[in-house]
Short mmCIF file of C-alpha atoms and ligand atoms in Angstrom, two decimals:
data_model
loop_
_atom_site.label_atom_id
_atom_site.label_comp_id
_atom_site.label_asym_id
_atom_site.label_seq_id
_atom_site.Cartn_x
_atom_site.Cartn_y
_atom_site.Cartn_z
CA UNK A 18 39.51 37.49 -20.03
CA UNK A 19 39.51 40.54 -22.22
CA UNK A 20 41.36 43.67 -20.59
CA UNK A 21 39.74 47.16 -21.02
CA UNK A 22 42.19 49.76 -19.38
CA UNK A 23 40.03 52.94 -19.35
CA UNK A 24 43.27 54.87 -18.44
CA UNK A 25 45.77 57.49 -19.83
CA UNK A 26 48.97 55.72 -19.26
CA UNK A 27 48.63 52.07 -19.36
CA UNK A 28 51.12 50.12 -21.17
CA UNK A 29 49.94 48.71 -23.98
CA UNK A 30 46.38 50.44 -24.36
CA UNK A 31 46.64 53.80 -22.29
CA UNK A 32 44.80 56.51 -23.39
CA UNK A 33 42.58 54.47 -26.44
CA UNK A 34 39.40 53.96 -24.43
CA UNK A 35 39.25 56.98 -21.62
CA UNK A 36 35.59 58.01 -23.97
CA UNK A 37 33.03 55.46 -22.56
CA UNK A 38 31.29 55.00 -25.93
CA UNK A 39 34.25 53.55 -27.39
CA UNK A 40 35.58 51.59 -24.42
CA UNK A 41 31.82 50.28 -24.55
CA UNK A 42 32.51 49.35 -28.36
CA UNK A 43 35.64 47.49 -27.03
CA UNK A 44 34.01 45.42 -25.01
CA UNK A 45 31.64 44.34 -27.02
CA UNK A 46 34.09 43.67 -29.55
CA UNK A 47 36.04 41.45 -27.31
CA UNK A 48 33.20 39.49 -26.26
CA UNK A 49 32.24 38.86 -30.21
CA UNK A 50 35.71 38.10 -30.35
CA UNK A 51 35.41 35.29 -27.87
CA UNK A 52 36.34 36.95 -24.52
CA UNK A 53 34.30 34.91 -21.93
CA UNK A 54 35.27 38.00 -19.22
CA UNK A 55 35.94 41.72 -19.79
CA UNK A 56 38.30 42.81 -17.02
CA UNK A 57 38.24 46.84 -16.27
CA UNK A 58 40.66 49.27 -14.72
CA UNK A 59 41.22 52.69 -14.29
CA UNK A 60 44.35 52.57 -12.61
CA UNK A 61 47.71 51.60 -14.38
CA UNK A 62 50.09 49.31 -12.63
CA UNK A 63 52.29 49.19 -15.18
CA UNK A 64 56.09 49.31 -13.13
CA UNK A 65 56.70 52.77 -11.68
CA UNK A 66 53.28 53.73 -12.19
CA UNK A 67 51.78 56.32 -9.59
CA UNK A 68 48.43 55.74 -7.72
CA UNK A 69 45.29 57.29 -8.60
CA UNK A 70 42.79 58.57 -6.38
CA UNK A 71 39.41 56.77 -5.96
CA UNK A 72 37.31 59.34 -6.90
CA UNK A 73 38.94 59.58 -10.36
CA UNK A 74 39.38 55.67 -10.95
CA UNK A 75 35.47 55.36 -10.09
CA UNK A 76 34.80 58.76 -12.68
CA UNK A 77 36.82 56.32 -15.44
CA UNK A 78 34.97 53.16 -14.58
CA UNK A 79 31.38 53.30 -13.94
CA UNK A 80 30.13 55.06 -16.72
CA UNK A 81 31.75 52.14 -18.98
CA UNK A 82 30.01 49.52 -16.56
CA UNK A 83 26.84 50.97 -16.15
CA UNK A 84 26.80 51.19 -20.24
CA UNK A 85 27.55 47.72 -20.70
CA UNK A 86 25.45 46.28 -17.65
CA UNK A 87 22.39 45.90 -20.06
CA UNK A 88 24.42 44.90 -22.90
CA UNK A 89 27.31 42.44 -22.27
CA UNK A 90 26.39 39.10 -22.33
CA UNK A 91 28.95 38.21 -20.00
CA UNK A 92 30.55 39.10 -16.43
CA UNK A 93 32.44 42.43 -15.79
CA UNK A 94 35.59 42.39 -13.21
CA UNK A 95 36.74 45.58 -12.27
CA UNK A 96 40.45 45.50 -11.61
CA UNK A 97 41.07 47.70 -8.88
CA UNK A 98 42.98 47.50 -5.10
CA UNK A 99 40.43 50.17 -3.61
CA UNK A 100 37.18 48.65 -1.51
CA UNK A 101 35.07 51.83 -2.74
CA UNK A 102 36.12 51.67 -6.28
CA UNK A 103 35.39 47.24 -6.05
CA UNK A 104 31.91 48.11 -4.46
CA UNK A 105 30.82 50.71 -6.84
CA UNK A 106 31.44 48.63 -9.47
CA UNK A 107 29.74 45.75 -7.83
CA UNK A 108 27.15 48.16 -7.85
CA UNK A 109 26.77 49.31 -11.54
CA UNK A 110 27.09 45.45 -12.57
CA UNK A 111 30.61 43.45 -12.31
CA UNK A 112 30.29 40.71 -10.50
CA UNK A 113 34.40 40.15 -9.88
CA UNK A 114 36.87 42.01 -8.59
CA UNK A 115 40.40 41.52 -9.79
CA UNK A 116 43.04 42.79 -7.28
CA UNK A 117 46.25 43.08 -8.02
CA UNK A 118 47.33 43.57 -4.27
CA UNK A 119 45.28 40.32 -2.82
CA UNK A 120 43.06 42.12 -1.02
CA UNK A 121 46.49 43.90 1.39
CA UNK A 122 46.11 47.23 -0.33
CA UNK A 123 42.77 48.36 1.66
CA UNK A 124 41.76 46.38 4.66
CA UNK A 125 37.99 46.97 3.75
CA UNK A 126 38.40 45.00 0.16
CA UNK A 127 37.22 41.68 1.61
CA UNK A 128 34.28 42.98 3.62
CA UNK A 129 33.38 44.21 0.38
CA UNK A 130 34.18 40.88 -1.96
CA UNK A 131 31.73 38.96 0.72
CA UNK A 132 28.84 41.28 1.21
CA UNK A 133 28.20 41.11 -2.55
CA UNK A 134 28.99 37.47 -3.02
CA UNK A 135 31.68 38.78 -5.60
CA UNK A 136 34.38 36.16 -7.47
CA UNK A 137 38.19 37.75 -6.74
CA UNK A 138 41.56 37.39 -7.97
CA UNK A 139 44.27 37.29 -5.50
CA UNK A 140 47.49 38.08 -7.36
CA UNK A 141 51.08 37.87 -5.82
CA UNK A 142 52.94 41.39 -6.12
CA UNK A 143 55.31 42.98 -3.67
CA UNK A 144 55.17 46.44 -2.48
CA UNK A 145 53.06 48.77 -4.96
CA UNK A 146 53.50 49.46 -8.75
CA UNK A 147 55.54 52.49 -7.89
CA UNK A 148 58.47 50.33 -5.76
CA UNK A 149 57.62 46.42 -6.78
CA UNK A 150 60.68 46.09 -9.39
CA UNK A 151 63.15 46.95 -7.00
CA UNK A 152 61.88 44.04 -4.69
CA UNK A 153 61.94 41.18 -7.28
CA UNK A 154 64.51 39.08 -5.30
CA UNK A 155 63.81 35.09 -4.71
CA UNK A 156 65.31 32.42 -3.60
CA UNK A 157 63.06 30.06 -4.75
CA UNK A 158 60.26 32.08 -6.61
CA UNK A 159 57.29 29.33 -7.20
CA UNK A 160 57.39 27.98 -3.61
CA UNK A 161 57.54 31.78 -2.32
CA UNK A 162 54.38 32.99 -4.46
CA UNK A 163 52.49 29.47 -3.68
CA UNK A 164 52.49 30.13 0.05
CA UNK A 165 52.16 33.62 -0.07
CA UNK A 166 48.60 32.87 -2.22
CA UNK A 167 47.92 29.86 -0.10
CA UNK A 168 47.92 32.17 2.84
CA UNK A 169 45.91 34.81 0.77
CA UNK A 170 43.03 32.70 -0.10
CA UNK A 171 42.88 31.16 3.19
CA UNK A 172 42.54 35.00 4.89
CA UNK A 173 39.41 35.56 1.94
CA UNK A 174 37.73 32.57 3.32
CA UNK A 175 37.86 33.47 7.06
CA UNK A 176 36.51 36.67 5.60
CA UNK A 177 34.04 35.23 4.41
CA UNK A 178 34.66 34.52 0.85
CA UNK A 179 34.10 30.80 -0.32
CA UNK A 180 36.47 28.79 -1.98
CA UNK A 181 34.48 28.68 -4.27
CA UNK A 182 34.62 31.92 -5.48
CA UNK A 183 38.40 32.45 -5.21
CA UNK A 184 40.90 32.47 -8.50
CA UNK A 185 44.72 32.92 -8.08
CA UNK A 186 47.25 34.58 -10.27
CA UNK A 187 50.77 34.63 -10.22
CA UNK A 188 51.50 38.01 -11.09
CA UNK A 189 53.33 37.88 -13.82
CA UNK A 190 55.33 41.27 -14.03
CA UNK A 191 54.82 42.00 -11.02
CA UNK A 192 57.59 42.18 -9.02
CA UNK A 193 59.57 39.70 -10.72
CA UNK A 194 62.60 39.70 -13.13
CA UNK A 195 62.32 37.80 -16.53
CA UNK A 196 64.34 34.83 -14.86
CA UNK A 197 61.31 34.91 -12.20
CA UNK A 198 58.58 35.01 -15.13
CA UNK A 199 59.82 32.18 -16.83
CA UNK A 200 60.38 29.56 -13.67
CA UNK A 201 56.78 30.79 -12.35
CA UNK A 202 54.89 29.82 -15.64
CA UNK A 203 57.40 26.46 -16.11
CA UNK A 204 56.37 25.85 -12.50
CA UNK A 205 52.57 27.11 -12.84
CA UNK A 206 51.15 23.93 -12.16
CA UNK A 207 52.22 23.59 -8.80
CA UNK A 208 50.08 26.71 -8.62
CA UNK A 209 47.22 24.69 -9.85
CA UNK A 210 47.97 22.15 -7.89
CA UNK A 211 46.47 24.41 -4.43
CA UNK A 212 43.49 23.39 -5.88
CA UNK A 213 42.24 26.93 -7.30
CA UNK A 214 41.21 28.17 -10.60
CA UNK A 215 44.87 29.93 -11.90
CA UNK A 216 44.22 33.27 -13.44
CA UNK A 217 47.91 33.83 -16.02
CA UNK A 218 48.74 37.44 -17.25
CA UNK A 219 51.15 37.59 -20.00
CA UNK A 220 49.68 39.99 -22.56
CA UNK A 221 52.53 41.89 -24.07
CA UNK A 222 54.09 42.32 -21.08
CA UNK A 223 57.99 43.50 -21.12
CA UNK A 224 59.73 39.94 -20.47
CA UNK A 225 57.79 39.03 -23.96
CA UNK A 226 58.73 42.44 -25.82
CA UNK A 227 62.83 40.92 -24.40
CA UNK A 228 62.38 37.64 -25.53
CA UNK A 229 60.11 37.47 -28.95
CA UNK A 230 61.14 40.70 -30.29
CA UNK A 231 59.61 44.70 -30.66
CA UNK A 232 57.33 44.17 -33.16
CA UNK A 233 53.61 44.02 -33.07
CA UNK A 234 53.27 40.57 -34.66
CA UNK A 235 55.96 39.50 -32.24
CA UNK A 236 54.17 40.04 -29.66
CA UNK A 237 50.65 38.54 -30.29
CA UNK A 238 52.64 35.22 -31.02
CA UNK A 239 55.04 35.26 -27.73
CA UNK A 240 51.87 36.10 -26.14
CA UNK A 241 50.26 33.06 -27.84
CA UNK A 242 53.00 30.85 -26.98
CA UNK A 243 53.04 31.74 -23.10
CA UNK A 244 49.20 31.73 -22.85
CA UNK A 245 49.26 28.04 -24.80
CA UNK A 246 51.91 26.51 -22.12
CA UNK A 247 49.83 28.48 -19.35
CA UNK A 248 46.68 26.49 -20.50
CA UNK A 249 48.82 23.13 -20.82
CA UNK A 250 49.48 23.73 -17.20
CA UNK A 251 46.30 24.26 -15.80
CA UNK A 252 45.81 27.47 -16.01
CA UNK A 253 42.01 28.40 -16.22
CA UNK A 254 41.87 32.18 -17.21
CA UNK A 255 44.33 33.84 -19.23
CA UNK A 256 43.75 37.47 -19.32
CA UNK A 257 44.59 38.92 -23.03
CA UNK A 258 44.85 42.25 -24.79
CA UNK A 259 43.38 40.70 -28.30
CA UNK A 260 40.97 38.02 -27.53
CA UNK A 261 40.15 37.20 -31.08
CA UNK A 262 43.52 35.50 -32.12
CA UNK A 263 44.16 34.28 -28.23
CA UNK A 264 40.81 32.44 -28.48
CA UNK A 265 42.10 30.58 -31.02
CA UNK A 266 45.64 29.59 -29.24
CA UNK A 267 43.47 28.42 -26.31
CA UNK A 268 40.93 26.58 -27.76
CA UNK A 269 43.88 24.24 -29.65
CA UNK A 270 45.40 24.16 -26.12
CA UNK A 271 42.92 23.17 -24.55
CA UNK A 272 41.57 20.39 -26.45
CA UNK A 273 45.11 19.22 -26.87
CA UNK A 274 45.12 18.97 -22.68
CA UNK A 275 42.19 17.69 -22.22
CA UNK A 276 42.76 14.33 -24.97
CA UNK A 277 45.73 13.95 -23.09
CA UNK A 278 43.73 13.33 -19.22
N1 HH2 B 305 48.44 42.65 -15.23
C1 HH2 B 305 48.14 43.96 -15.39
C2 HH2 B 305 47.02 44.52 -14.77
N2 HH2 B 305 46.19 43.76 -14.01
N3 HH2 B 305 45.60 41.67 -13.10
C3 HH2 B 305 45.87 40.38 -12.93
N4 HH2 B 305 45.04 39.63 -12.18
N5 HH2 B 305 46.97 39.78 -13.48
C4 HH2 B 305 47.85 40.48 -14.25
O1 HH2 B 305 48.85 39.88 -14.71
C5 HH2 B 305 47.60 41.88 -14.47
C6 HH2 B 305 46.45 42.45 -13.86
C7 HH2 B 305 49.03 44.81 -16.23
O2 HH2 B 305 48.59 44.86 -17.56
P1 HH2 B 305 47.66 46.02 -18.18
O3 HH2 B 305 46.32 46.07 -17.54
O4 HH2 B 305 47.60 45.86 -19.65
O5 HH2 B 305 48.48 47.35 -17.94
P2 HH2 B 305 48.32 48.55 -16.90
O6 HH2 B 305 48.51 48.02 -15.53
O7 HH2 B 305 49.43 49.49 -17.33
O8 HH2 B 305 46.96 49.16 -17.07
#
C-alpha cells in the first residue's frame, strides 16, 4: 500500500502533493513502482496533530480521486475517521476506507463502510492524534490491542460489514512507546492469528528514525527491515512511503515465508 498524504503537515510527505496534478503523478508512480494499493489522506495524524474539518479534508481529496478513478489500475483507500469524507470518496472511486480510529471516531462510519460494500481497516489507537502519546501505557500491549480489534471487527460485522471485507492494523505509532512498537510487531502474529488480513505501518515512523539512525538511507532500510519481519509474520499489507525499493524487501520476504509452509 502506497501512502499519498495530500496534506500540509504530514510527517514525512506534508505539503509535496497538496496540487492534484502532482499527487495524481504520485500515484501513478507508486503503482509503476509496484504499489498494489494507493492509500489517501487529507488529514495528518502524525502525534499532536490537530483535526481538520470535513469540508477541507474532502476539498484535498476528491479532486486527486476523481483524477485517478479513470486512470489507476488499482484500488484507492481513503484514510480518513469522518463518515462524509469515507462516503465521498466511495463516491469519486476508492473502494476502502482506512480508519485510523476503527470506526469510534464518527458513529455513522460503519453505516457508511456497509452501504457501499467498502473493504476497512480497523487500527488500534487511543484517544485522538492530538492526546494518544500521553496514553501509551500497557501492561501487556499485544493481548490489549488483540482484543480491543477482536471486539472492533466483531462490532463491523453486526454492522453489517463481512468478514470478509475486514483488515486489521496494529497501529504502529499510535499511541504506543518504542518498547510498545517493538513487542507488537515481535508479537504480530498473534494478530494474524484472529484470522484477519494484518495491515503493518512502519514507514519512517519516529521509533525507526530512534533506532536506525537520521538519515534518509537509514530509514528506507529500518523501514525495510520492519516491513520484512512484518511479512515473515503474517502480515498481508504493509503500507509504505517508497513502494519501489519496499516491493523488493517484500517480494524476498515473502517467497522466503511461503518455501518455509
Ligand atoms: N499511519 C499513519 C497514517 N495512517 N493508517 C493505518 N492503517 N496504519 C498506520 O500505521 C498509519 C495510517 C501515519 O503516517 P503518515 O500517513 O505518513 O503521516 P501523517 O499521519 O502525518 O499524514
Amino acid at each position: 500500500m502506497g501512502v499519498l498524504n495530500v496534506t500540509p503537515d504530514s510527517f514525512s510527505d506534508g505539503g509535496r502533493y497538496l496540487d492534484p496534478d502532482r499527487a495524481v503523478e504520485r500515484a501513478l508512480e507508486m503503482a509503476r513502482e509496484g504499489a498494489a494499493i494507493i492509500d489517501i489522506g487529507g488529514e495528518s495524524t502524525r502525534p499532536g496533530a490537530q483535526e481538520v474539518p470535513a469540508g477541507i479534508e474532502c476539498e484535498r481529496v476528491l479532486p486527486v480521486i476523481r483524477k485517478l478513478a479513470g486512470r489507476l489500475d488499482r484500488p484507492i483507500s481513503i484514510d480518513t475517521r469522518k463518515a462524509m469524507v469515507a462516503q465521498q470518496a466511495l463516491e469519486a472511486g476508492a473502494v476502502m476506507v482506512n480508519d485510523v480510529s476503527a470506526m469510534t471516531f464518527d458513529r455513522a462510519m460503519a453505516g457508511v463502510v456497509a452501504r457501499y460494500r467498502a473493504a476497512v481497516v480497523l487500527m488500534h489507537m487511543r484517544g485522538t492524534p492530538a492526546t494518544m502519546q500521553r496514553m501509551a501505557r500497557y501492561h501487556d500491549v499485544v493481548g490489549e490491542v488483540c482484543r480491543y480489534l477482536a471486539a472492533r471487527a466483531r462490532a463491523a460485522q453486526a454492522a453489517g460489514i463481512p468478514k470478509s471485507r475486514i483488515i486489521l492494523d496494529p497501529g504502529i505509532g499510535f499511541a504506543k512507546q518504542t518498547s510498545h512498537n517493538l513487542k507488537l510487531l515481535a508479537g504480530l502474529s498473534r494478530l494474524c492469528r484472529l484470522g484477519y488480513p494484518v495491515l503493518v505501518g512502519v514507514s519512517r515512523k519516529n521509533f525507526i528514525r530512534r533506532i536506525a539512525g537520521v538519515e534518509p538511507d537509514q530509514l528506507t532500510l529500518g523501514t525495510a527491515a520492519a516491513v520484512c519481519l512484518a511479512i515473515a509474520a503474517g502480515a498481508s499489507i504493509v503500507r509504505v512511503h517508497d513502494p519501489g525499493p519496499m516491493a523488493a524487501a517484500v517480494r524476498v520476504a515473502a517467497a522466503i515465508s511461503a518455501a518455509g509452509r
